[in-house]
């Protein structure tokens, strides 16, 4: 939420751009949507309907490290 959400979104957008991934990055603020992924502590990062980060803001480098294995 707040600046954490904005920073997390920016870091994710940066990582996606650096990896050349064609992806949609969106900040979700609806608590019902967030809870539908069983995320109890925000922010969270969901890729292809799977939660890969919850409760912390990863750096762009960390997002790249998490996304790279999912690309193959």
Short mmCIF file of C-alpha atoms in Angstrom, two decimals:
data_model
loop_
_atom_site.label_atom_id
_atom_site.label_comp_id
_atom_site.label_asym_id
_atom_site.label_seq_id
_atom_site.Cartn_x
_atom_site.Cartn_y
_atom_site.Cartn_z
CA UNK A 1 0.00 0.00 0.00
CA UNK A 2 1.06 3.63 -0.31
CA UNK A 3 4.65 4.23 -1.35
CA UNK A 4 5.57 0.55 -0.84
CA UNK A 5 3.06 -0.45 -3.51
CA UNK A 6 4.30 2.21 -5.89
CA UNK A 7 7.93 1.24 -5.32
CA UNK A 8 7.13 -2.44 -5.74
CA UNK A 9 5.30 -1.75 -8.97
CA UNK A 10 8.20 0.34 -10.27
CA UNK A 11 10.73 -2.35 -9.39
CA UNK A 12 8.61 -4.99 -11.08
CA UNK A 13 8.15 -2.85 -14.21
CA UNK A 14 11.91 -2.25 -14.30
CA UNK A 15 12.68 -5.97 -13.99
CA UNK A 16 10.13 -6.88 -16.68
CA UNK A 17 11.59 -4.27 -19.04
CA UNK A 18 15.17 -5.36 -18.42
CA UNK A 19 14.26 -8.99 -19.10
CA UNK A 20 12.28 -8.05 -22.21
CA UNK A 21 9.16 -9.81 -20.97
CA UNK A 22 5.80 -8.99 -22.55
CA UNK A 23 3.76 -8.67 -19.37
CA UNK A 24 1.03 -6.64 -17.75
CA UNK A 25 2.01 -5.16 -14.38
CA UNK A 26 -0.79 -3.80 -12.28
CA UNK A 27 -1.16 -2.55 -8.74
CA UNK A 28 -4.14 -4.25 -7.10
CA UNK A 29 -5.74 -2.41 -4.19
CA UNK A 30 -8.99 -4.32 -3.76
CA UNK A 31 -8.69 -6.34 -0.56
CA UNK A 32 -10.98 -9.05 -1.88
CA UNK A 33 -8.69 -9.58 -4.86
CA UNK A 34 -5.62 -9.58 -2.61
CA UNK A 35 -7.17 -12.10 -0.22
CA UNK A 36 -8.20 -14.32 -3.11
CA UNK A 37 -4.49 -15.10 -3.47
CA UNK A 38 -4.24 -15.76 0.27
CA UNK A 39 -1.88 -12.79 0.67
CA UNK A 40 -2.17 -11.80 4.32
CA UNK A 41 0.67 -9.27 4.30
CA UNK A 42 1.07 -6.81 1.44
CA UNK A 43 2.65 -6.12 -0.89
CA UNK A 44 2.55 -9.27 -2.95
CA UNK A 45 3.75 -10.28 -6.39
CA UNK A 46 1.66 -12.75 -8.37
CA UNK A 47 2.82 -14.28 -11.66
CA UNK A 48 0.52 -16.52 -13.70
CA UNK A 49 -1.86 -16.82 -10.73
CA UNK A 50 0.94 -17.93 -8.36
CA UNK A 51 2.17 -15.83 -5.42
CA UNK A 52 5.95 -15.50 -5.64
CA UNK A 53 6.49 -12.72 -3.06
CA UNK A 54 4.36 -11.64 -0.10
CA UNK A 55 4.91 -9.23 2.75
CA UNK A 56 7.94 -7.38 1.41
CA UNK A 57 9.03 -5.10 -1.40
CA UNK A 58 11.61 -6.89 -3.55
CA UNK A 59 14.23 -4.91 -5.44
CA UNK A 60 14.28 -4.96 -9.24
CA UNK A 61 17.25 -7.37 -9.02
CA UNK A 62 15.28 -9.72 -6.77
CA UNK A 63 12.27 -9.60 -9.09
CA UNK A 64 14.55 -10.44 -12.03
CA UNK A 65 15.99 -13.37 -10.08
CA UNK A 66 12.45 -14.62 -9.34
CA UNK A 67 11.19 -14.16 -12.91
CA UNK A 68 14.17 -15.61 -14.79
CA UNK A 69 13.45 -19.28 -13.95
CA UNK A 70 9.79 -18.77 -14.94
CA UNK A 71 10.79 -17.70 -18.43
CA UNK A 72 11.95 -21.13 -19.59
#
